XYZ file of C-alpha atoms in Angstrom:
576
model
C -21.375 18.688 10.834
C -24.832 17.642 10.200
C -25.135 20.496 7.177
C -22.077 19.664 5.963
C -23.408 15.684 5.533
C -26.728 16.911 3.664
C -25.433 19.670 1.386
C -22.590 16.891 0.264
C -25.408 14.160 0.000
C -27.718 16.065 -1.836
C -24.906 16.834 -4.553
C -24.495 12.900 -4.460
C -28.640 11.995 -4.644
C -28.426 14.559 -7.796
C -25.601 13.492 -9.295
C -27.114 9.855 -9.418
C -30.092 11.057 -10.465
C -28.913 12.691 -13.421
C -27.296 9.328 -14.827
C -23.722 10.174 -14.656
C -21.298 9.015 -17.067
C -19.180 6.445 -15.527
C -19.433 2.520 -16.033
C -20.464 -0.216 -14.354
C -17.849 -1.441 -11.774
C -16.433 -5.255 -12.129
C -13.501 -5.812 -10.623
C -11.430 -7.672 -7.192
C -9.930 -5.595 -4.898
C -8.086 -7.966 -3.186
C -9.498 -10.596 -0.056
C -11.379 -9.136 2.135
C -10.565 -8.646 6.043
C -12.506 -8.381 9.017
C -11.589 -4.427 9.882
C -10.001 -4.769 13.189
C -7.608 -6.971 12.031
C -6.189 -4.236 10.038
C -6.277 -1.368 12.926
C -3.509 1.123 12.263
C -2.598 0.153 8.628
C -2.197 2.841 5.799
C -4.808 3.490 3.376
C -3.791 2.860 0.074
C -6.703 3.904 -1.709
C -10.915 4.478 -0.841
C -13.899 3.142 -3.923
C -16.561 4.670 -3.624
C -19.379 2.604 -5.472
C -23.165 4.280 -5.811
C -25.898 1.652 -6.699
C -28.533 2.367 -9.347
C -31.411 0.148 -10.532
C -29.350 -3.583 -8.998
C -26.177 -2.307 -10.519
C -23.563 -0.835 -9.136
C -21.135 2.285 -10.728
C -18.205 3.911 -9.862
C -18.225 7.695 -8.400
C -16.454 10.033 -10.240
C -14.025 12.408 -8.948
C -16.560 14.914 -7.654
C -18.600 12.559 -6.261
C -15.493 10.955 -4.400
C -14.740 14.747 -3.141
C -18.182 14.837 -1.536
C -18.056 11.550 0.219
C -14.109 12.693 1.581
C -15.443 16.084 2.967
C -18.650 13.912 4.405
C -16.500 10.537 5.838
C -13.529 12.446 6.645
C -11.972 9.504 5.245
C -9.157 9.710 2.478
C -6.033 7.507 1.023
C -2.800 8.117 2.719
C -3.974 8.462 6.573
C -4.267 5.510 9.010
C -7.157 3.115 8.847
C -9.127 3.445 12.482
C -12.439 1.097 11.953
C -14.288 3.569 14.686
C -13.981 6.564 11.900
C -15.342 4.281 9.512
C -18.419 2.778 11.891
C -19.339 6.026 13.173
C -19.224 7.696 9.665
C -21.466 5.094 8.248
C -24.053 5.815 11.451
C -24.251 9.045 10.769
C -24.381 8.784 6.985
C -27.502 6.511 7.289
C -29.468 8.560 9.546
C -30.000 10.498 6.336
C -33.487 10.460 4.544
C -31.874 10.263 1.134
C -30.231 7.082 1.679
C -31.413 3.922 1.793
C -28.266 1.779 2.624
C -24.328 2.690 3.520
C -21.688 -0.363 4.181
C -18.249 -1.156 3.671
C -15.531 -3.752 3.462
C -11.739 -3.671 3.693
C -9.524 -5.520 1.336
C -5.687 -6.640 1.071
C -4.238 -6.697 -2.055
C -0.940 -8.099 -0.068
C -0.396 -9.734 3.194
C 0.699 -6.731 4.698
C 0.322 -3.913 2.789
C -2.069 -0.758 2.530
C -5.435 -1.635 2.522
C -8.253 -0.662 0.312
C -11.395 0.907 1.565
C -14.434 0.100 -0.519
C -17.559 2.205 0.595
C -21.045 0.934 -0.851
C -24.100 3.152 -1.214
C -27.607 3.410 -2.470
C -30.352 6.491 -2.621
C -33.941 6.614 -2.796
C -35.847 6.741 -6.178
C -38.515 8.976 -7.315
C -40.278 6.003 -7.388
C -39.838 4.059 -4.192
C -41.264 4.683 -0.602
C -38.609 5.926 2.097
C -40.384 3.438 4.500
C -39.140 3.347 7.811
C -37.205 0.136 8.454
C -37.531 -1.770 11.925
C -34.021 -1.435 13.201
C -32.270 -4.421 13.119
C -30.160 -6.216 16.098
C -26.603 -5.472 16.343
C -24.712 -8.511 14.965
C -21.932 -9.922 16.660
C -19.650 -8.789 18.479
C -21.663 -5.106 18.617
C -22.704 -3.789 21.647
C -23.852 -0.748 21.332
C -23.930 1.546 18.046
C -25.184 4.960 17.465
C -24.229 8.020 15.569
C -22.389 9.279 18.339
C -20.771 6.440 20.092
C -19.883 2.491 19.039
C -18.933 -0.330 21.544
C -18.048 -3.902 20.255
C -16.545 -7.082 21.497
C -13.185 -8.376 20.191
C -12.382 -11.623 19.011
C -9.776 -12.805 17.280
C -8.067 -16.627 16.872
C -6.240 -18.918 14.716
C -4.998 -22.950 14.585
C -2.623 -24.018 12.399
C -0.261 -26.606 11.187
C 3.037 -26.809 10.460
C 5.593 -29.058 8.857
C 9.156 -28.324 7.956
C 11.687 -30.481 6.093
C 15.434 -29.779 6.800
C 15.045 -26.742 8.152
C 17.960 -24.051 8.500
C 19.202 -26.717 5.223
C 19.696 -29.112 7.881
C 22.284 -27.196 10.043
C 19.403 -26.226 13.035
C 22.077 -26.417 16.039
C 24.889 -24.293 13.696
C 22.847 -21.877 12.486
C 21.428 -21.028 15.976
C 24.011 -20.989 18.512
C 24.032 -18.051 20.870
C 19.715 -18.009 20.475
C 18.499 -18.253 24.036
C 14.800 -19.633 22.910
C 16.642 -22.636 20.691
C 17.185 -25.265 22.831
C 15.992 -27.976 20.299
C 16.895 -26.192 16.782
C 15.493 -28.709 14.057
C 18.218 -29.929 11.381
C 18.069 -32.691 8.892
C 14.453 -34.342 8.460
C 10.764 -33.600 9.408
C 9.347 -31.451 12.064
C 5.802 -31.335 12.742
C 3.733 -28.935 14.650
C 0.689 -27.260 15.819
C -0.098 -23.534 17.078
C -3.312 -21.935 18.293
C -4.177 -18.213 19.686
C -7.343 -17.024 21.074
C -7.934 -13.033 22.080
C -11.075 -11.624 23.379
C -11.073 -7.875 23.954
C -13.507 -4.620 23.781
C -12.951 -1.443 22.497
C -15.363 1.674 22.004
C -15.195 5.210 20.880
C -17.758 8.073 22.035
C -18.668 11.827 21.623
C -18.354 13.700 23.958
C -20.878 16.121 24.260
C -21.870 18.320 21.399
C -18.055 18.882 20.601
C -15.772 17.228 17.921
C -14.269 15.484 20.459
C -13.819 11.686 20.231
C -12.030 9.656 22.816
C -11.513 5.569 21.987
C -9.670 2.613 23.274
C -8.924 -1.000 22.868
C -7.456 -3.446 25.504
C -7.171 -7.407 24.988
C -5.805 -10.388 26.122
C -3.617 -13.148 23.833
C -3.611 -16.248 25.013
C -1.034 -18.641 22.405
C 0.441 -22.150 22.552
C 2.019 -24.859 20.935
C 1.213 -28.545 21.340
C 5.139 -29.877 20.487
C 8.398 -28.671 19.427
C 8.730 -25.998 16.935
C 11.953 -25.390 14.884
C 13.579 -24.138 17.795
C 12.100 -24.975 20.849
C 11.483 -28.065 22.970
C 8.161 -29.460 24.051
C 4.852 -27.684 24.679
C 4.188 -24.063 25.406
C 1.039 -21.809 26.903
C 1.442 -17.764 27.685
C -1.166 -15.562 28.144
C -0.818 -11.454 27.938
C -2.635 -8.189 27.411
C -1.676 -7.812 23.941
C -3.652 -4.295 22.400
C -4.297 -1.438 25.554
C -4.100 1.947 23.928
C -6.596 4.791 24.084
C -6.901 7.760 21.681
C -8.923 11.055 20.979
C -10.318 11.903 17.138
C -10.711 15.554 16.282
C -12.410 15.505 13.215
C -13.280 18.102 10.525
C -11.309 21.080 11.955
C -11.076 24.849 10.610
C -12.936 27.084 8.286
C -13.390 24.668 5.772
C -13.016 21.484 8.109
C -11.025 19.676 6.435
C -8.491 19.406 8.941
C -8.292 15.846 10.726
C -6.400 14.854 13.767
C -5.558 11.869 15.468
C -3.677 11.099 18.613
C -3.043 8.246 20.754
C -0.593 6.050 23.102
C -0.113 2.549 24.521
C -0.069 -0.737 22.894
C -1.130 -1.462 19.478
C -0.498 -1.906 15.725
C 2.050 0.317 13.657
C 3.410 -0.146 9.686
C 5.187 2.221 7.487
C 4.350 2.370 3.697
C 4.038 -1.458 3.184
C 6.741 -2.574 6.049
C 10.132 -1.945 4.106
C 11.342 -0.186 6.953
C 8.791 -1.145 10.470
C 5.900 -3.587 9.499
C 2.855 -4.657 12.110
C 4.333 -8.129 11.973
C 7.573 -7.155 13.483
C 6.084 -5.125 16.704
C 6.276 -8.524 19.033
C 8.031 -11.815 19.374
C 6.383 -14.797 19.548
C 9.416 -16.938 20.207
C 9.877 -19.480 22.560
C 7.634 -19.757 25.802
C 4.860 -17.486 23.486
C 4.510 -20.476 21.637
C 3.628 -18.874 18.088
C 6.426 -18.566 15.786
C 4.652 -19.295 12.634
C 1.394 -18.307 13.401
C 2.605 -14.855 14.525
C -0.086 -14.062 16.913
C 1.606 -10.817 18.356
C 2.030 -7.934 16.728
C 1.308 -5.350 18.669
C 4.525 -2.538 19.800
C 4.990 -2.477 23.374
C 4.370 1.666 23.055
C 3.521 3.587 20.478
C 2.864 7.031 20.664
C 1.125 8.372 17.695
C 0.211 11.621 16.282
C -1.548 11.957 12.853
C -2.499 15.334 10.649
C -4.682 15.049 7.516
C -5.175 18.266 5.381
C -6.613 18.101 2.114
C -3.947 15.399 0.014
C -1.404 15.350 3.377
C -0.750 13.538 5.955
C 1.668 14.490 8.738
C 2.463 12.420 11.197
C 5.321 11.786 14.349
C 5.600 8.518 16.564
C 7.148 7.165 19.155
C 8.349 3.475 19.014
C 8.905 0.409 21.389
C 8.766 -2.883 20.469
C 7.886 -5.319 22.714
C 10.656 -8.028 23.653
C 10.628 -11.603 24.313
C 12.895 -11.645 27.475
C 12.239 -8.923 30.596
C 15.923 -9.815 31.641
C 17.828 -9.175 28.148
C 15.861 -6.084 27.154
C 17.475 -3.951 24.444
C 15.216 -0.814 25.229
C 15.531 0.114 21.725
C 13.219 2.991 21.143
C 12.762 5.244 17.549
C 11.556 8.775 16.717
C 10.229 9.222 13.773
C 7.810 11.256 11.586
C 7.372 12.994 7.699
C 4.666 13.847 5.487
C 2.705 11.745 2.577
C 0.544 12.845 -0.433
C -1.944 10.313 -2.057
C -4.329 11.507 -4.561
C -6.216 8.446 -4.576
C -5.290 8.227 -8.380
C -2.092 8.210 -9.475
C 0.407 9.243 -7.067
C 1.542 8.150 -3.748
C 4.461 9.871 -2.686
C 5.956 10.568 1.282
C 9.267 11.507 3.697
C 10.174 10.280 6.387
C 12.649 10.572 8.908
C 13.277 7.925 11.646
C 16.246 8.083 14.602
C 16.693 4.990 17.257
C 16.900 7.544 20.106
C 17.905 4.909 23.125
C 19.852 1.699 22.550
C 21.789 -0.477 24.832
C 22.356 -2.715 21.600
C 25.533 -2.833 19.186
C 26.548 -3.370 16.075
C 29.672 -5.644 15.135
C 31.859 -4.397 13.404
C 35.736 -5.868 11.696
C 37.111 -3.275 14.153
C 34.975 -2.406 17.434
C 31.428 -2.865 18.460
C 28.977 0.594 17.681
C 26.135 1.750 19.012
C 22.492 1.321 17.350
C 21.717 4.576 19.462
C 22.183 7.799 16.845
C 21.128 5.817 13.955
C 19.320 8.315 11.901
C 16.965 7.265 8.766
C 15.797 9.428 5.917
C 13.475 7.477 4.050
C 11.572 9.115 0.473
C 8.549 7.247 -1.100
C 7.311 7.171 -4.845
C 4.556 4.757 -5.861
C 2.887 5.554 -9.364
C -0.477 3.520 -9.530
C -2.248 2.493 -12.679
C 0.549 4.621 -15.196
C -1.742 5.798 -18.787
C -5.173 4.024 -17.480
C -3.642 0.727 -18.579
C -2.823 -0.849 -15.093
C 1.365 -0.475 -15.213
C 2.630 0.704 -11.697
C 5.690 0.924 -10.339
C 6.940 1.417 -6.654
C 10.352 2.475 -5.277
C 11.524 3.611 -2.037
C 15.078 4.716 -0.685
C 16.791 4.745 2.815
C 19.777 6.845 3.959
C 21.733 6.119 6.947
C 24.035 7.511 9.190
C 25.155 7.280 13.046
C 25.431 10.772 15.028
C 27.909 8.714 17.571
C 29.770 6.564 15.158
C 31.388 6.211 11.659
C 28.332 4.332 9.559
C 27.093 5.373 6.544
C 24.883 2.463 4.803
C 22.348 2.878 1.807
C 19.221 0.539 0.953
C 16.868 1.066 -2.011
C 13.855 -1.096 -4.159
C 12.627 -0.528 -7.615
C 9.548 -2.513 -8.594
C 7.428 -2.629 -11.191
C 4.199 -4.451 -12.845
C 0.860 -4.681 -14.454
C -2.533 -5.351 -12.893
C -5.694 -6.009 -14.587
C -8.812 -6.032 -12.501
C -11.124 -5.944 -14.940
C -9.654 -9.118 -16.652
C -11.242 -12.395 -15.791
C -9.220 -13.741 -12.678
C -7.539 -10.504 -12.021
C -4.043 -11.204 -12.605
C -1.309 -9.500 -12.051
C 2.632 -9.204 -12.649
C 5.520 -7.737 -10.482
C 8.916 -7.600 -10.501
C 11.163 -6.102 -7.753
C 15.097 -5.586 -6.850
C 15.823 -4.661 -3.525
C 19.657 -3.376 -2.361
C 20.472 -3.584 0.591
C 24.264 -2.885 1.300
C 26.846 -4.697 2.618
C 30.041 -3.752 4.611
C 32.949 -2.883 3.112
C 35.699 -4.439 5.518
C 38.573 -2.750 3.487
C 37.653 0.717 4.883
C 37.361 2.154 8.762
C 33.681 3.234 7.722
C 30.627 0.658 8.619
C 28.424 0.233 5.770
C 25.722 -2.602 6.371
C 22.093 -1.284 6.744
C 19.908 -1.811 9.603
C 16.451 -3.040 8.135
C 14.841 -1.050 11.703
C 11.646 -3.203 12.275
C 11.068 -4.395 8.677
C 10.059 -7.868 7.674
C 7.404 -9.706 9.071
C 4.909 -11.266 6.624
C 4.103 -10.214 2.980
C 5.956 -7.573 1.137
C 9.367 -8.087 3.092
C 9.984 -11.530 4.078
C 11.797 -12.042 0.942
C 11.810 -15.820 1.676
C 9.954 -17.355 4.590
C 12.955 -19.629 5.002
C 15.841 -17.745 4.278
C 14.069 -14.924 6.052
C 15.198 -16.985 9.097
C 18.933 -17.374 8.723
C 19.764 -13.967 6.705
C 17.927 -11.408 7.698
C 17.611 -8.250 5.609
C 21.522 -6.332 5.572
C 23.776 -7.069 3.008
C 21.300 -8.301 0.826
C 20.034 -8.294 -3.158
C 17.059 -9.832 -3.590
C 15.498 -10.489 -7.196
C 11.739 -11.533 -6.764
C 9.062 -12.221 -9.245
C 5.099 -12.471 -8.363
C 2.557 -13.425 -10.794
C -0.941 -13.501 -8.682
C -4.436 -14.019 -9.610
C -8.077 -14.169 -7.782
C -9.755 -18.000 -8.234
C -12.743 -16.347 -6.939
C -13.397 -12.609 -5.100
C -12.723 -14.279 -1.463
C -9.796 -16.579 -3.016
C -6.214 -15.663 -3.802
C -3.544 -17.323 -5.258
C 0.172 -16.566 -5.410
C 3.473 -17.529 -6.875
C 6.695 -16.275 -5.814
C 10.105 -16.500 -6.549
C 13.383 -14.926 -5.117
C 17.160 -15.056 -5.829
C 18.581 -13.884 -3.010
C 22.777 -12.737 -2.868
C 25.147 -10.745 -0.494
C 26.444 -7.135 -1.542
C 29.600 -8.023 0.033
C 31.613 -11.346 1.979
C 32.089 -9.728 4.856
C 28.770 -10.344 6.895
C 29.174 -9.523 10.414
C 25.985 -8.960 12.170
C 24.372 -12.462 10.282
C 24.509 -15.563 12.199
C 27.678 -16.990 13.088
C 28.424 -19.440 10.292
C 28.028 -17.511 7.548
C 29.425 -14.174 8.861
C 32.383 -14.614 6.331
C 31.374 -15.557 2.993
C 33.354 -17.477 0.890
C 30.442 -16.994 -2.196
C 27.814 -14.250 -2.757
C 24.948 -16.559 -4.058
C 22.844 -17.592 -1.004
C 20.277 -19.230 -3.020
C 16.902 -19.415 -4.452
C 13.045 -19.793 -2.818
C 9.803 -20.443 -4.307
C 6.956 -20.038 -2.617
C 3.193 -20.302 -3.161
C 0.727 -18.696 -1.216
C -3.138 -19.432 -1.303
C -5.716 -16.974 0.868
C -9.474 -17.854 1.091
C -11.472 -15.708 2.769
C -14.779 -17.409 3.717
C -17.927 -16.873 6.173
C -17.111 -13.305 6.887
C -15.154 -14.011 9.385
C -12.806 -16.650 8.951
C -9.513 -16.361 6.465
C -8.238 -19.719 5.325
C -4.045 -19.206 4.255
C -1.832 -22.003 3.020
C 1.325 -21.459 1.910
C 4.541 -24.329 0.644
C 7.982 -23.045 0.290
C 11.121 -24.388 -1.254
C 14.625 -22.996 -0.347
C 17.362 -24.052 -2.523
C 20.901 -22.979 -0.464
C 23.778 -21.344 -2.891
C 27.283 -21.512 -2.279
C 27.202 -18.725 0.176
C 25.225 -21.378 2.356
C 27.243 -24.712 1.243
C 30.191 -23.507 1.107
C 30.032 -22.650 5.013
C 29.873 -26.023 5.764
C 32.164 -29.244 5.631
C 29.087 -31.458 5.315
C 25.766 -31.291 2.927
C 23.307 -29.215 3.178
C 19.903 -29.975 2.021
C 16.848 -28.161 0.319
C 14.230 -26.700 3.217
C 10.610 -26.827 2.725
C 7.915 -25.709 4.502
C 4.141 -26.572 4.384
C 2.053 -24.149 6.414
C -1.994 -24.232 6.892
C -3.717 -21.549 9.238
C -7.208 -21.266 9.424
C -7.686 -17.409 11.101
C -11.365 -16.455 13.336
C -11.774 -12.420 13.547
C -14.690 -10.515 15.051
């Protein structure tokens, strides 16, 4: 390993050196995160910036090879901020460099991150003094090449105020829902919600092997201090929220470019940017948990997790089980999945999946009978074209196929979205338009036809309306959404969205109960604004306002008005 490090850094210190041809690097890369916040989460893309004389440069594709073959860190496999840590330690032990860091960034909520790795060499000219070592900062323990140990600590407060929510028909809209026992309806509700979780987690070598066992375990404590939009009075819980271990082989075969990655137990899982299972949707946080807007759990109950990278590839196979918010009304839903991506860090970003709920004691409704969710098999192809003729134009598309080995379902989903970045413009705006199918049943015929959105959602990418989110799910659903975002500063985001949201078909069993038959398509319109400030390192700042405007397929439900539901969120996030 260690000859593998020098021979690629000494192709690096000579490259720099020989003032290489690329340009000064200027741009956002979207807010920054604290890395363990982000455990788990595909890597959309790794910078590599070099520093020479105060400035710093991008690395060209060479360059970028060398630093892959040396990090054993590439686009398309599964963030793990151990790799990254340990990397870095080993990286600076070497005499040509003088200093090695990196941040994380979110373009989106809750999408792939972006890696941004930071380096600088020795001149000719300057002394490779020895430098004192430094303390570990907070929460490190212990850091060396060979093994890292840090405290977790992660927490949040926010505030919340809604206006008419579920467009003032709370107690309609959620009959049957055991955790509503004081749905909100016409008028304010205010509200607070707080989470605190300490934790530790560590990796090691073992030996003189490429062997790397790791683990996490923490505890969530959340709470409310008065009713939310569906439950009555105060709550408190406390649980173990992340316990999973894993082992890291690293830099396998001849050429060692063979990575592996396997592990088990509780913790963080998203496909692709959440169209189909997104970190957010893992947990509940309903109810006695106390943290329904704040989100605090997101960690899967089990998930068992095996990951391949070879050269472009990634191959991976998991194991599913998200956790539930009652012990007593368990749907021991569990999925099977697995497939195979190729990023090229570039242009393209392409993958195939295939995904089956292998044990269900859940159903489906249908105009007939009821059918089981068990057999419900997935087939799910990826294209995402990034940054199309060097002028910042990308588009992004992805397509489901479904079917049910013990019933008569069929049902189809797909998104085609497009846009236009420019980072290198002042303020870093950007443009993006999306349509989303999702399709409906077809009551007419003895097939079922509505698509199961699997664990999709949660925040960002696939809420497709914080509020109507909460009343219409994601079948039988065409969403229209335009984003135009921009960056006030490099820690400060700002967003504006809009949606038009409208059923493939009336019949809508498997919504909530009033609006299960449709008497109109349209179910309305939402515009929401989202602002992110990242600030102190450590601490995110996110406000958001949304304004739901109900269609027919909501009014027309109802004998008496409904009303417009807003929302006005502010969260103030801690993470070390």
């Amino acid at each position: 390993m260690k000859s593998l490090f020098n021979a690629s850094l000494l192709f690096l210190f000579i490259s720099l050196m020989a003032c290489p041809v690329f340009g000064q690097i200027d741009q956002i890369f979207g807010i920054e995160v604290v890395p363990n916040t982000v455990e788990g989460s595909p890597i959309r893309s790794v910078v590599i910036l070099l520093e020479k004389d105060g400035k710093e440069y991008l690395a060209d594709s060479l360059e970028i090879k060398a630093f892959y073959d040396a990090f054993n860190i590439k686009p398309g496999s599964i963030f793990r901020q151990f790799s990254v840590d340990l990397a870095i330690s080993v990286f600076l032990k070497q005499e040509e460099i003088k200093s090695a860091s990196y941040k994380v960034y979110t373009p989106e909520i809750s999408g792939p991150v972006v890696l941004v790795i930071r380096s600088s060499f020795w001149t000719e000219e300057e002394d490779k003094k020895i430098v004192a070592k430094k303390s570990l900062p907070f929460p490190s323990l212990i850091e060396t090449e060979k093994s890292k140990l840090t405290l977790i600590l992660n927490g949040a407060i926010g505030l919340y105020h809604d206006q008419n929510a579920f467009f003032s028909k709370g107690a309609e809209f959620t009959q049957g829902n055991p955790v509503a026992n004081n749905p909100a309806g016409i008028g304010p509700r205010f509200w607070g919600e707080s989470f605190l979780e300490p934790g530790i987690a560590g990796i090691t070598k073992l030996g003189k092997t490429k062997i790397f066992p790791y683990g996490a375990v923490t505890f969530l404590v959340s709470g409310r201090n008065s009713s939310d939009i569906y439950s009555e009075g105060t709550a408190l819980k406390g649980t173990i929220e992340r316990l999973y271990g894993g082992i890291l082989l690293p830099q396998l075969g001849k050429k060692q470019q063979l990575h592996i990655d396997l592990s088990a137990g509780g913790q963080f899982f998203q496909l692709n940017d959440g169209f189909l299972f997104s970190r957010f949707s893992g947990s509940a946080n309903a109810g006695e948990r106390g943290s329904v807007f704040l989100n605090s759990r997101t960690a899967y109950q089990m998930t068992a997790w095996a990951k391949v990278h070879w050269k472009k590839f990634n191959f991976s196979a998991f194991y599913l089980e998200p956790q539930e918010l009652f012990k007593d009304r368990q749907s021991d839903t569990r999925y099977l999945g697995g497939g195979i991506s190729y990023n090229d860090n570039r242009r393209l970003d392409l993958g195939l999946h295939y995904i089956t709920i292998h044990s269900s004691k859940s159903t489906y409704a249908t105009p007939n009978d009821r059918i089981p969710l068990e057999g419900l098999q997935t087939i799910n192809p990826k294209v995402w074209v990034n940054n199309i003729a060097g002028k910042g134009f990308f588009i992004k598309s992805e397509y489901a196929f479904q079917r049910n080995s013990n019933a008569d379902m069929v049902a189809n989903a797909w998104y085609l979205g497009g846009g236009l970045v420019k980072q290198t413009w002042k303020k870093s705006p950007s443009l993006y338009y999306r349509f989303a199918f999702m399709q409906g049943d077809d009551p007419t015929t003895t097939r079922f036809e509505r698509f199961d959105i699997l664990q999709g959602g949660g925040l960002g990418n696939w809420i497709q309306g914080i509020n109507f989110k909460k009343i219409i799910g994601d079948g039988n659903l065409l969403t229209h959404r335009i984003e135009v975002k921009a960056y006030l500063a490099k820690n400060m985001e700002l967003s504006f969205d809009y949606f038009f949201l409208s059923a493939d078909s009336k019949s809508n069993l498997g919504s909530l109960a009033p609006i299960s038959t449709l008497q109109d398509k349209n179910f309305g319109q939402e515009f929401t604004t989202t602002y992110r400030y990242f600030f102190k390192r450590n601490f995110l700042f996110l406000g958001l306002f949304s304004w739901a405007k109900p269609g027919k397929a909501i009014s027309s439900s109802f004998e008496s008005n409904v009303y417009d539901w807003l929302t006005f969120q502010a969260s103030t996030f801690m993470f070390f």
